[in-house]
Coordinates of C-alpha atoms and ligand atoms in Angstrom, one line a residue:
X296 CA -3.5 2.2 24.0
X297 CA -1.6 5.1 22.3
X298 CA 1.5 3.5 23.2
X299 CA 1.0 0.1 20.7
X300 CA 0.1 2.6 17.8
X301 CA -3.0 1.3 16.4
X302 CA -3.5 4.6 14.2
X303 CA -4.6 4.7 10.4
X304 CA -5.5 7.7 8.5
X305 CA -6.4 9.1 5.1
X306 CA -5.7 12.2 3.5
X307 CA -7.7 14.1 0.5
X308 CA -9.4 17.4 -0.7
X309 CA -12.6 18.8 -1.5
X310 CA -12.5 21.3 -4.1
X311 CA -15.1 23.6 -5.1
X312 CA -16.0 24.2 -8.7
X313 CA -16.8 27.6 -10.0
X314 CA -20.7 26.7 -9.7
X315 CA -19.8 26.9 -5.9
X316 CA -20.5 23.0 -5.4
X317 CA -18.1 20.9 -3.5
X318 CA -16.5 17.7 -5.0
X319 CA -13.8 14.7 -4.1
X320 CA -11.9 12.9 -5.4
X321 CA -12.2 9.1 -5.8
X322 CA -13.4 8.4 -2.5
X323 CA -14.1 5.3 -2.9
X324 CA -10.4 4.8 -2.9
X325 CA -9.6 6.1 0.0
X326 CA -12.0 4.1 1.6
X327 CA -10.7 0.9 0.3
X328 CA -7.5 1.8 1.1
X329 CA -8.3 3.0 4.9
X330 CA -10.0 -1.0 4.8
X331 CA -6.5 -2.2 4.0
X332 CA -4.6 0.3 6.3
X333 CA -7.0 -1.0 9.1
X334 CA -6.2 -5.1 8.1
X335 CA -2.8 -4.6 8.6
X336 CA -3.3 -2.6 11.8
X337 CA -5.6 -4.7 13.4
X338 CA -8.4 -2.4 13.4
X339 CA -11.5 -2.7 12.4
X340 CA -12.6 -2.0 8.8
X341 CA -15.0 1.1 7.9
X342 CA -17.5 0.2 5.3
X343 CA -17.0 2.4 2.6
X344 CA -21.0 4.2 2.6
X345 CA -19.7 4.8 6.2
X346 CA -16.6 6.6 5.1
X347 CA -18.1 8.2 2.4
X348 CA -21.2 10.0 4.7
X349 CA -18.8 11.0 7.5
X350 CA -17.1 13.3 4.5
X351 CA -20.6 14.3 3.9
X352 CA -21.6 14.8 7.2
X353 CA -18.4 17.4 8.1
X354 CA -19.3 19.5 4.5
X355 CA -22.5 19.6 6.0
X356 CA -21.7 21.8 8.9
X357 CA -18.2 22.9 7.5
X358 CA -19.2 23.5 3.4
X359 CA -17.8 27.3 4.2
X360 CA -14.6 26.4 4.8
X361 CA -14.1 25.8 1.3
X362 CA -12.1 28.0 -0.2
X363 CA -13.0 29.3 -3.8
X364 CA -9.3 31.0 -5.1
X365 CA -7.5 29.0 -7.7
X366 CA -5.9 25.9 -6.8
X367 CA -6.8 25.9 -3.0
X368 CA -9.0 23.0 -1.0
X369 CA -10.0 21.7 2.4
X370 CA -7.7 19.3 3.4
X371 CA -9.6 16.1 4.5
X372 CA -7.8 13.9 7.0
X373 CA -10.1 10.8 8.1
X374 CA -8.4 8.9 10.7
X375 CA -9.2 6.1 13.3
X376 CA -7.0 4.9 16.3
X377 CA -7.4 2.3 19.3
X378 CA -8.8 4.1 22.3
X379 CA -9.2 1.8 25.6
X380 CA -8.0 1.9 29.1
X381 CA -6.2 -1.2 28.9
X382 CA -2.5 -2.0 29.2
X383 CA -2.3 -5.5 27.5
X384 CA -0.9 -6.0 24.2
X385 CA -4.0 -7.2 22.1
X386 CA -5.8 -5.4 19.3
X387 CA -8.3 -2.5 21.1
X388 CA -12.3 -3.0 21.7
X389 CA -12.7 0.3 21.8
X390 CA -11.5 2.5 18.7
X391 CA -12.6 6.0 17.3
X392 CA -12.9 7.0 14.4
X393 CA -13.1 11.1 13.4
X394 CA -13.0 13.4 9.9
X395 CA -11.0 16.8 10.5
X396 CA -10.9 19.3 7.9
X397 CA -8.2 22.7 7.3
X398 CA -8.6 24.9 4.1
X399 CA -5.6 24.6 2.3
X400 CA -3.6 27.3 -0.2
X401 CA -2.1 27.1 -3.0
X402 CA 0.4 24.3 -2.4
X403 CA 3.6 26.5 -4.4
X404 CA 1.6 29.7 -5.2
X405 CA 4.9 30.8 -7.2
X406 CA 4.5 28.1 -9.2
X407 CA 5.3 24.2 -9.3
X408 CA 9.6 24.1 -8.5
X409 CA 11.3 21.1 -8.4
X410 CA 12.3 19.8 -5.1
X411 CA 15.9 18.2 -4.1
X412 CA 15.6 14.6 -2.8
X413 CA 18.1 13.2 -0.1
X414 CA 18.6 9.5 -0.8
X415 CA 18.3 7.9 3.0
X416 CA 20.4 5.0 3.1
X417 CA 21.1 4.8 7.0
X418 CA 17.4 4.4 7.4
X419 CA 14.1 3.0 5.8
X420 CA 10.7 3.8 6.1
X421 CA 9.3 -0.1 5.4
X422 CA 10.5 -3.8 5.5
X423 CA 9.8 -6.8 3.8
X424 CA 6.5 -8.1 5.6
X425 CA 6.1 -4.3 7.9
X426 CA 3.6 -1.5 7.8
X427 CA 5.0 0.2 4.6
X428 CA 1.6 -0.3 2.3
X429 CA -0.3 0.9 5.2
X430 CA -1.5 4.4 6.2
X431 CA -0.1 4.4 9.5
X432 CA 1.5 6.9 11.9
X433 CA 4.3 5.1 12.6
X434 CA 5.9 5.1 8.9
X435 CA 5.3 8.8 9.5
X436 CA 7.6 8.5 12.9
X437 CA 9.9 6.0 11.6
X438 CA 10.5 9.2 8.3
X439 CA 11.1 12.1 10.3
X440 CA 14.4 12.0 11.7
X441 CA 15.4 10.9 8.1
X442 CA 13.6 14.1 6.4
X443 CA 15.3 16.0 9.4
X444 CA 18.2 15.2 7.7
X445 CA 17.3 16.0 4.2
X446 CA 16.6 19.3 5.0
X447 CA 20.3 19.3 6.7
X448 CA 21.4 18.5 2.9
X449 CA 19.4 21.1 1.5
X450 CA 17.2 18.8 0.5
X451 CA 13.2 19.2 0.6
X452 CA 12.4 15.7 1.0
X453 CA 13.7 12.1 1.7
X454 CA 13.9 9.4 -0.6
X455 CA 14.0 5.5 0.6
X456 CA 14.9 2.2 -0.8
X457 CA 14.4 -1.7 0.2
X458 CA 16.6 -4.1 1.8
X459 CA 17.8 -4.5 -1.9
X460 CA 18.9 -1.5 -3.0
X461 CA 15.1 -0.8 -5.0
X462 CA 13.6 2.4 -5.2
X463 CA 10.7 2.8 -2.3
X464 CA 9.1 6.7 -2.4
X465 CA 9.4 9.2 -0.3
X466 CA 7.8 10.1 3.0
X467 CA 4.7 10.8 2.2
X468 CA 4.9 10.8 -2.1
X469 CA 5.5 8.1 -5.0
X470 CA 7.7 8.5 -7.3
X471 CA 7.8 7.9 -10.6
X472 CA 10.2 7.9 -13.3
X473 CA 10.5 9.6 -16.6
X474 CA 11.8 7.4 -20.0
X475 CA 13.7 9.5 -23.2
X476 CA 10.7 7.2 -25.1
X477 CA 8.2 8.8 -22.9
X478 CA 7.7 5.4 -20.6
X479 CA 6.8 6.1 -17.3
X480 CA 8.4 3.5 -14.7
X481 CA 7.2 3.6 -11.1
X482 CA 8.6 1.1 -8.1
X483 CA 6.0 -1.6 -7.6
X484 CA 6.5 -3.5 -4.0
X485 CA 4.4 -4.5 -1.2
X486 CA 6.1 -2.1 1.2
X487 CA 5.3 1.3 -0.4
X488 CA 2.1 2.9 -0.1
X489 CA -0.1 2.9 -3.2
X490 CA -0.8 6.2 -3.9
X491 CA -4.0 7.4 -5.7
X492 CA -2.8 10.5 -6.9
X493 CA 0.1 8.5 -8.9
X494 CA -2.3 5.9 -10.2
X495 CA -4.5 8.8 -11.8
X496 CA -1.7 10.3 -13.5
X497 CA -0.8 7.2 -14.7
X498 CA -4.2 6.4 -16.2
X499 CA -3.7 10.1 -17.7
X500 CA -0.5 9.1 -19.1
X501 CA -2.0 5.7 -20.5
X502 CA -4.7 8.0 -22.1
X503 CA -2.1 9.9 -24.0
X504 CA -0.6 7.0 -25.5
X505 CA 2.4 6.3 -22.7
X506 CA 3.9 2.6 -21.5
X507 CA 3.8 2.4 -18.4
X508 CA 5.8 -0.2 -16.5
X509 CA 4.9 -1.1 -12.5
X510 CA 7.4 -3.2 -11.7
X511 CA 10.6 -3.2 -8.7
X512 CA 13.2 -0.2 -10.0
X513 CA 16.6 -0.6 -8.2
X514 CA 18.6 2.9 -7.9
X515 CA 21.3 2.0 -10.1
X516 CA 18.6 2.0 -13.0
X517 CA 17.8 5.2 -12.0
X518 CA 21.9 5.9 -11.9
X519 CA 23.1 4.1 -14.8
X520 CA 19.9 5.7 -16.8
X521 CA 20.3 9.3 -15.9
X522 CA 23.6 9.0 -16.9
X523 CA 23.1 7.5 -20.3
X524 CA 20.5 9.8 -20.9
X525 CA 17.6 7.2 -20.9
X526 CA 15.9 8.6 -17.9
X527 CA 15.5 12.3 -18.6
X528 CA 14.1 13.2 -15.4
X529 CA 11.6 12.1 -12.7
X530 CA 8.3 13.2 -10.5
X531 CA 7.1 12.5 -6.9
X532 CA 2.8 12.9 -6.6
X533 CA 0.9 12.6 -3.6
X534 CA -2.1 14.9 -2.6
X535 CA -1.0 17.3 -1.5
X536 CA 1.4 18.6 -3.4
X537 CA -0.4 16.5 -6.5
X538 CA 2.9 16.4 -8.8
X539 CA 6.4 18.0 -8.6
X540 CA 9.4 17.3 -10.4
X541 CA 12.3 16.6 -9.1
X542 CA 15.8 18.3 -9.7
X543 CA 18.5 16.0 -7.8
X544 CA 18.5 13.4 -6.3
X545 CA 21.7 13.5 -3.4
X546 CA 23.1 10.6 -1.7
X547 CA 26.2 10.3 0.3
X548 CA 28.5 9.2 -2.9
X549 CA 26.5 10.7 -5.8
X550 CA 24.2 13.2 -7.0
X551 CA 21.6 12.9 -9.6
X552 CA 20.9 16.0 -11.3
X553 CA 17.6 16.1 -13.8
X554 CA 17.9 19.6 -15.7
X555 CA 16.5 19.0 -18.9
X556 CA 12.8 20.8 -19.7
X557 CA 11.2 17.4 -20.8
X558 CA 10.2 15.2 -18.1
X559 CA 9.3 18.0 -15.9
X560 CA 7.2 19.9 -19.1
X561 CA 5.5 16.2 -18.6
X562 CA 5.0 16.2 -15.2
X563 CA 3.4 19.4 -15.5
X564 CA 0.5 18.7 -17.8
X565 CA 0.1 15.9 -16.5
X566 CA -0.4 17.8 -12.6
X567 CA -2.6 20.4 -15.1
X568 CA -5.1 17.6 -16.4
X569 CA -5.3 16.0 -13.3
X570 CA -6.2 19.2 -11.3
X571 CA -8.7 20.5 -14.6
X572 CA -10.5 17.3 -13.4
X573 CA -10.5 17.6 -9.5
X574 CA -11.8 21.6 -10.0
X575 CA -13.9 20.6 -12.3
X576 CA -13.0 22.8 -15.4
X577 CA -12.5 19.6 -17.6
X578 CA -15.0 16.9 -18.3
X579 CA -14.8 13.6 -15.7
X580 CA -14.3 11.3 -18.1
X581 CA -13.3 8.6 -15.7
X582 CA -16.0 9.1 -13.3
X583 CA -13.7 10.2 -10.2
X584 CA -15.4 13.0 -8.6
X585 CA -18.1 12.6 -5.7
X586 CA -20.4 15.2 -5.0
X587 CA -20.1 16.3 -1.4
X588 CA -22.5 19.1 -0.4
X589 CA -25.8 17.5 -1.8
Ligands
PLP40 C1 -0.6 9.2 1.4 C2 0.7 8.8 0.9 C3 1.1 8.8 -0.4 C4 0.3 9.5 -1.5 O1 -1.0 8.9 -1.6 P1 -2.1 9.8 -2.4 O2 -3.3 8.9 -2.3 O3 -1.7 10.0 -3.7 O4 -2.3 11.0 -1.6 C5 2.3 8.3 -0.8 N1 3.2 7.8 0.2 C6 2.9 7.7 1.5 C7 3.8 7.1 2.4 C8 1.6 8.2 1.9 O5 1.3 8.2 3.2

């Protein structure tokens, strides 16, 4: 049943504190989210205690794969995908669902650099009514060739809009954008993929006194601003890569370029207070880590 791409997944990190005990980070929103992934998908949904033990379960037998250096995890990739002999096109009886795990380095050990964004407008990762909110392999397929070409442009990553010309994210990252006033504006639409590493910062953000406006952001805002010198810059977060700035953005008739200090001095702190709280060298004050390894 590979071939109709029933196939959801997850992706997070468990992070050991200097005490040597190993943490995660809002689990309880990956779960949720891996329930809506599996709606759309047709599969069937994980109860969250469920999701939450099998994380358990794999520290159990894998706590030494944690690594301890600065800024390094074990990746976390829970994922679940039809599995039956069967050739007819119906939702699968049969699925599996597994946890893998690889210790991860420092994502940009030289420090965070701002990445180049190629604007895709040949292709898009999402329609109106598709898969796009959805953790699903096929987005991932449908992004490749696209990225391919990014990195054909010198460009680290690929950027994607909607049928009407609004900002999307990128292939695996939100983005969000950075106001002279300090506003934070990040696309809202039911074909991206809700990241929780963008709504943290954006409750960090809120904590420190930022508007933040959710709401559809078309690219000529993003044009039109940069050029007036309303949007001083912008940031892509995700996971992985938690926060990075982003330099230029390049499409096939214009080029972007952010190089003022401010929106990515932003971005920064923002990544610092953020990962303080996932190593656990500032205090939790929202509650988001879960103990893994007791
Ligand atoms: C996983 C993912 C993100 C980032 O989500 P986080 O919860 O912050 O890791 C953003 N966009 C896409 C398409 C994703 O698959």
């Amino acid at each position: 049943m590979l071939h109709y791409a029933q196939e959801i997944f997850e992706g997070m990190k468990a992070y050991r504190h200097a005490d040597g005990s190993i943490w995660t980070f809002r689990p309880y929103e990956n779960a949720a989210r891996m329930q809506r992934s599996a709606r759309r998908m047709a599969l069937p949904e994980l109860p969250s205690d469920i999701f939450i033990e099998s994380l358990k379960q794999l520290i159990a037998v894998d706590a030494d794969w944690v690594p301890s250096a600065p800024e390094t995890s074990l990746y976390l990739r829970p994922f679940m995908f039809a599995k039956e002999a069967f050739l007819g096109v119906r939702p699968a009886k049969k699925v599996n669902y597994y946890v893998i795990a690889s210790p991860a380095g420092a994502y940009f050990p030289g420090g965070v650099e701002p990445v180049n964004i190629w604007l895709s407008t040949q292709y898009s990762r999402a329609g109106k009514g598709g898969t796009g909110a959805a953790k699903t392999g096929g987005n991932y397929a449908s992004s490749l060739l696209p990225q391919a070409e990014a990195y054909e442009k010198g460009c680290q990553q690929v950027a994607f809009l909607d049928d009407e010309g609004n900002l999307e994210e990128l292939g695996g990252m939100n983005i969000v954008l950075v106001k002279r006033d300090g506003t934070l504006v990040t696309p809202e639409s039911d074909s991206i993929l809700e990241g929780i590493t963008r709504d943290s910062i954006l409750q960090l953000a809120t904590d420190r006194g930022h508007v933040v406006e959710r709401r559809s952001v078309s690219l000529d805002e993003w044009r039109s601003g940069a050029a007036s010198g309303d949007i001083v810059g912008a940031f892509a977060c995700g996971t992985a890569a938690v926060v990075v700035p982003i330099g230029r953005l390049l499409g096939t008739d214009f080029e972007i370029v952010h190089a003022g200090a401010e929106a990515s001095e932003l971005a920064l702190s923002l990544r610092q207070e953020l990962t303080d709280i996932q190593y656990g060298r500032v205090e939790d004050r929202h509650g988001w880590l879960t103990r893994l390894d007791a």
